[in-house]
CSV table of C-alpha atoms in Angstrom, one decimal:
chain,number,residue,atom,x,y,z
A,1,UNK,CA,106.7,60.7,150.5
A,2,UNK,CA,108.7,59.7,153.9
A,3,UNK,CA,111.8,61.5,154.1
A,4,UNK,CA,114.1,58.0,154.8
A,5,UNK,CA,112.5,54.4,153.7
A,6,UNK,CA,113.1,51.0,154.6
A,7,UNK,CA,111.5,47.6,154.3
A,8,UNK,CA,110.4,46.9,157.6
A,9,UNK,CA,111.4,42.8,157.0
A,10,UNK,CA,111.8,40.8,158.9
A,11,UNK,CA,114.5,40.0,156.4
A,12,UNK,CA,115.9,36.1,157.0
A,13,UNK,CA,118.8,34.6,155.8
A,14,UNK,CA,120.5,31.2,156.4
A,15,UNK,CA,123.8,31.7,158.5
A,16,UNK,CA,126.8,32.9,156.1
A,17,UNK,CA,124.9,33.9,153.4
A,18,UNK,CA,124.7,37.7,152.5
A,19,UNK,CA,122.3,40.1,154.1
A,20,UNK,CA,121.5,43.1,151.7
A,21,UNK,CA,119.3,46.2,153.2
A,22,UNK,CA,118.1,48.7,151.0
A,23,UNK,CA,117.6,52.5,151.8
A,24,UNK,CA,115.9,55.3,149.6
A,25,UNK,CA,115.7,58.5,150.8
A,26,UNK,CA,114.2,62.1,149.3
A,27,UNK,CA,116.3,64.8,149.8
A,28,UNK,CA,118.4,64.8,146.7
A,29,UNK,CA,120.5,67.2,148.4
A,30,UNK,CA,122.2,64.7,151.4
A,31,UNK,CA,125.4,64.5,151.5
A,32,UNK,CA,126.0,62.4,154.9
A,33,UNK,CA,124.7,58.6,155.0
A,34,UNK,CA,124.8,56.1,158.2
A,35,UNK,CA,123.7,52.4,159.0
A,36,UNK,CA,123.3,52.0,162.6
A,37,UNK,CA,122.7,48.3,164.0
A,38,UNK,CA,120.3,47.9,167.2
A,39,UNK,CA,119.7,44.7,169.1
A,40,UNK,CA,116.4,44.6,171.1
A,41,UNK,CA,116.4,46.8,173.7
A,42,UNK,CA,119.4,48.3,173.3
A,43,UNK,CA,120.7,51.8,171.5
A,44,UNK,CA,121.6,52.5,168.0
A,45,UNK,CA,125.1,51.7,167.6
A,46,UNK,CA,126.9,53.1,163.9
A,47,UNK,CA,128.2,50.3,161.9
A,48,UNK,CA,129.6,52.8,158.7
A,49,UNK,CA,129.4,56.2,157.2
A,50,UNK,CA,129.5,56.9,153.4
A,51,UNK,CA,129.8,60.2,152.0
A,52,UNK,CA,130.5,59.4,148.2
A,53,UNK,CA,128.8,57.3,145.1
A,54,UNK,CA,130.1,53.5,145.2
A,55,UNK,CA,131.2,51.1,148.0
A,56,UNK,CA,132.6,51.2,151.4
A,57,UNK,CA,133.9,48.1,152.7
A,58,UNK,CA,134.6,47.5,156.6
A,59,UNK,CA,135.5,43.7,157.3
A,60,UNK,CA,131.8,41.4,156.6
A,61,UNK,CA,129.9,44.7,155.8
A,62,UNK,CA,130.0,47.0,152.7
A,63,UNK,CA,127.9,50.3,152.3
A,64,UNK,CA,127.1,51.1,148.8
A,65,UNK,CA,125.9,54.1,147.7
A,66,UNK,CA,124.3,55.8,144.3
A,67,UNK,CA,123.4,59.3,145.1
A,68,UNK,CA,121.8,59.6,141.3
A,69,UNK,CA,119.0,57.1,142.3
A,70,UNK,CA,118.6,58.4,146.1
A,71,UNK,CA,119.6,54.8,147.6
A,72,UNK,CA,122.0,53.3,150.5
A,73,UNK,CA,122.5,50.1,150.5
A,74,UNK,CA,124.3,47.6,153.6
A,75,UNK,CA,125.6,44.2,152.6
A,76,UNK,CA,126.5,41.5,155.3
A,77,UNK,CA,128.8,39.0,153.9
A,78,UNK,CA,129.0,35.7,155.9
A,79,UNK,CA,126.0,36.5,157.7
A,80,UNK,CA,126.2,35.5,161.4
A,81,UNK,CA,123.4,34.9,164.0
A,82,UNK,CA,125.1,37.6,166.0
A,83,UNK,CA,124.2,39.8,163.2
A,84,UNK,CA,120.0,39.1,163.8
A,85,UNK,CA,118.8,42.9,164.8
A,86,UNK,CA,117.3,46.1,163.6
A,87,UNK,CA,119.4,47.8,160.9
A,88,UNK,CA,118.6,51.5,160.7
A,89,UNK,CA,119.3,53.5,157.9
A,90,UNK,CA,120.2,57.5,158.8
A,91,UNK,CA,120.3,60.4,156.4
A,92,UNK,CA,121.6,63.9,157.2
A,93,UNK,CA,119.3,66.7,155.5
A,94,UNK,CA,115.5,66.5,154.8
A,95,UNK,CA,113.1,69.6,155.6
A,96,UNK,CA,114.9,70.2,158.9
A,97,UNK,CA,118.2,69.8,158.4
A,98,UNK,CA,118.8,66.9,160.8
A,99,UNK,CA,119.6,63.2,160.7
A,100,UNK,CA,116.9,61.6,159.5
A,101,UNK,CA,116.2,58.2,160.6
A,102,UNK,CA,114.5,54.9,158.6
A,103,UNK,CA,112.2,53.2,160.6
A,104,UNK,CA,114.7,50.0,160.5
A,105,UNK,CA,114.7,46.3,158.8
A,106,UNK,CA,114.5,43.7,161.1
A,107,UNK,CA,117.2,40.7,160.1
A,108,UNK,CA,117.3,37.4,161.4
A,109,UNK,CA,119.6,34.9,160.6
A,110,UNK,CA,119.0,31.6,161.1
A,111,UNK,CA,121.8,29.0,162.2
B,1,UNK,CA,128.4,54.3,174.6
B,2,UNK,CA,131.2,56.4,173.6
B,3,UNK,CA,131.3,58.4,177.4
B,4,UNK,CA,127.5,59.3,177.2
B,5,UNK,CA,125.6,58.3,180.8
B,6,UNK,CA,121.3,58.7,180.6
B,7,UNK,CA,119.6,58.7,184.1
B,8,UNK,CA,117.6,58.0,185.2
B,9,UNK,CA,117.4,54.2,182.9
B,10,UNK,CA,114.1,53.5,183.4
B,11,UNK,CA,111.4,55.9,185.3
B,12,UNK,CA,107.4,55.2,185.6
B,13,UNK,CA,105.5,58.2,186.6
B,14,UNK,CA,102.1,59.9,186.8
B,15,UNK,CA,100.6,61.6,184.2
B,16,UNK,CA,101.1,65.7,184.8
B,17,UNK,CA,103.4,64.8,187.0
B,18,UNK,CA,107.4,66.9,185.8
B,19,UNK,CA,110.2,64.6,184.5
B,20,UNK,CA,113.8,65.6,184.1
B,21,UNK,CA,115.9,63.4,181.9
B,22,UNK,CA,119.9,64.0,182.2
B,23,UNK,CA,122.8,63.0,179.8
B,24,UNK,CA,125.9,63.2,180.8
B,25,UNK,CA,128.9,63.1,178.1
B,26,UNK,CA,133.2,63.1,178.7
B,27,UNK,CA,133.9,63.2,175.3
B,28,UNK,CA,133.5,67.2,175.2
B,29,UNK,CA,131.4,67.3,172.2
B,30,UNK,CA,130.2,70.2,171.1
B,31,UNK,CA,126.6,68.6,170.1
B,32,UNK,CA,123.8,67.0,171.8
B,33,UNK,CA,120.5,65.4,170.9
B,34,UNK,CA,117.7,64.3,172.1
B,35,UNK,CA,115.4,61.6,170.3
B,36,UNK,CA,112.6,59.5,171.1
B,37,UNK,CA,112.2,56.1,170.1
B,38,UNK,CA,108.0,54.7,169.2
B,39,UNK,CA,107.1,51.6,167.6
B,40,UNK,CA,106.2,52.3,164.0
B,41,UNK,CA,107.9,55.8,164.3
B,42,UNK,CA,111.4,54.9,164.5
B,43,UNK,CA,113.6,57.5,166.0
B,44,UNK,CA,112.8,61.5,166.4
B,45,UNK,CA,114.4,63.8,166.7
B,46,UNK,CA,113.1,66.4,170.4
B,47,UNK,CA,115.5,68.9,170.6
B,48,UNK,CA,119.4,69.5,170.1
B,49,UNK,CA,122.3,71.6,171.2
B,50,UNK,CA,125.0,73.2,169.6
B,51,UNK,CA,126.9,74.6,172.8
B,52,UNK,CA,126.1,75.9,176.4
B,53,UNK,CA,122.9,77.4,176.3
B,54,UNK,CA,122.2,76.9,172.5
B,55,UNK,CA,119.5,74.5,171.6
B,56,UNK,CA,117.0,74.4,168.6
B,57,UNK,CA,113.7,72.3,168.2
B,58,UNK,CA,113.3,69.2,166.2
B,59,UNK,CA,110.7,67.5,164.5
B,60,UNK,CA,108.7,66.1,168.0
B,61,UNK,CA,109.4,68.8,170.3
B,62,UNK,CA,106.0,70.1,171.8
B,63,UNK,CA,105.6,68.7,175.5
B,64,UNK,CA,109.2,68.9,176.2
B,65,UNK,CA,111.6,71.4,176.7
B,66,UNK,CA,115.8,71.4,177.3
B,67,UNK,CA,118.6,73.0,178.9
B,68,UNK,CA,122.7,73.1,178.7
B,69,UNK,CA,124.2,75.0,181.1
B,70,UNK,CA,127.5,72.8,180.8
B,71,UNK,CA,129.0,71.4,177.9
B,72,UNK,CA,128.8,68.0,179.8
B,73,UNK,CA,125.1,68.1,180.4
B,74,UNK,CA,122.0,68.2,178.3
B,75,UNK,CA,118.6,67.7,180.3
B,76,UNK,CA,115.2,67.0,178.8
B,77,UNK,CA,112.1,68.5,180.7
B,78,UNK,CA,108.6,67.4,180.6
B,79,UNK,CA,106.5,69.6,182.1
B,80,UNK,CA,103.4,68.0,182.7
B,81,UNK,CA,103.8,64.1,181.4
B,82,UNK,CA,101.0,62.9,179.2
B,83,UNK,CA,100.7,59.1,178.1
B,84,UNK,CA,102.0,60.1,174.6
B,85,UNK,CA,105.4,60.6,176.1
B,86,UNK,CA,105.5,57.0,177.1
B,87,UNK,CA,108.5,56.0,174.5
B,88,UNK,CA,112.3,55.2,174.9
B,89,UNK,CA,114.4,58.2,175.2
B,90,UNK,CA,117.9,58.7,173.4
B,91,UNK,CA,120.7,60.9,173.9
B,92,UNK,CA,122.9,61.5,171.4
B,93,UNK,CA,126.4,63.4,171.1
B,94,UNK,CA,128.4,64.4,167.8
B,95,UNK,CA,131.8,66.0,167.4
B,96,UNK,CA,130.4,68.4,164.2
B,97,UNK,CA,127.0,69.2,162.9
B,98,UNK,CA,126.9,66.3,160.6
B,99,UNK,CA,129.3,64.0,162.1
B,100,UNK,CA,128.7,60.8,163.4
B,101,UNK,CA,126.2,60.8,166.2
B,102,UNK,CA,127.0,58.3,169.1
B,103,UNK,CA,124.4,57.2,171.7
B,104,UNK,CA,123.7,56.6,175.0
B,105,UNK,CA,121.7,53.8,176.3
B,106,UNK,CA,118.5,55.2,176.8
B,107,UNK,CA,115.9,55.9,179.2
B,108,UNK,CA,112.6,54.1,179.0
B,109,UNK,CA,109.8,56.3,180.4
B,110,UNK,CA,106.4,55.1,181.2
B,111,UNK,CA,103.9,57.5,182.2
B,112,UNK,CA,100.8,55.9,183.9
């Protein structure tokens, strides 16, 4: 079983609908969850950190998380075409102790 | 990118030819990480550092090798470049051992 898993999409939606992105990961013992955005050829940049069960809300984008059930979740309310990149789901633990990264979902929304 | 400077950006080289990569942080973070970036892999983790002269191996780390001699600098080494290093390389910085990791803008290596 990977360590950090995500639908590799590509995920569309229609412009201002909501984006949701979906995260499991195996190490029942994390304790430390990201979601990183990346446009093409550019770097990782962190779009919210959750630590405990339930949601997290930052402007258009809410983090949820159930630590019971081993999921992250990201919603995008209001979806914009600026929003169309790699979404990249990062755990802290597995077998090494590190970050772990997802392999990302692709989003595209379409004006 | 949060203070955090890669060079070179973007190198081609020979293979078993030696390759320094250099990151270069102002934010006076205490850690450092390096990752590399494949298509179907998503990112790895190569190595990391914990302070000047402290550095541990990650998941992808044979081929490559790092130093810190300043808190300010973290360099990745490859000794002998194979194609299988051909990827995009990332450095990373973080404040604690689990805190948010910021990151650089990366350094795409293509080794001929």
């Amino acid at each position: 079983q990977k360590e950090v898993e995500q639908n590799s999409g590509p995920l569309s939606v229609p412009e201002g609908a909501i984006a949701s992105l979906n995260c499991t990961y195996s190490d029942r013992g994390s304790q430390s969850f990201f979601w990183y955005r990346q446009y093409s050829g550019k770097s990782p940049e962190l779009i919210m950190s959750i630590y405990s069960n339930g949601d997290k809300e930052d402007g258009r984008f809410t983090a949820q998380l159930n630590k019971a059930s081993q999921y992250v979740s990201l919603l995008i309310r209001d979806s914009q075409p600026s929003d169309s990149a790699t979404y990249l789901c990062a755990v802290w633990g597995g077998s090494q102790g590190n970050l772990i990264f997802g392999k990302g979902t692709k989003l595209s929304v379409k004006p | 990118d949060a203070g955090i400077t890669q060079s070179p950006r973007h190198k081609v080289t020979e293979t078993g030819t030696p390759v320094t990569l250099r990151c270069h942080q102002t934010e006076n973070h205490r850690y450092m990480y390096w990752y590399r970036q494949d298509p179907g892999h998503g990112l790895r983790l190569i190595h990391y550092s914990y302070g000047v002269k402290d550095t541990d191996k990650g998941e992808v780390s044979d081929g490559y090798s790092v130093s810190r001699s300043k808190t300010e600098d973290f360099l990745l080494t490859l000794e002998s470049a194979t194609s299988s290093q051909t990827s995009v390389y990332f450095c990373a910085i973080s404040e604690s051992r689990e805190g948010i990791q910021y990151f650089g803008a990366g350094t795409r290596l293509s080794v001929l």
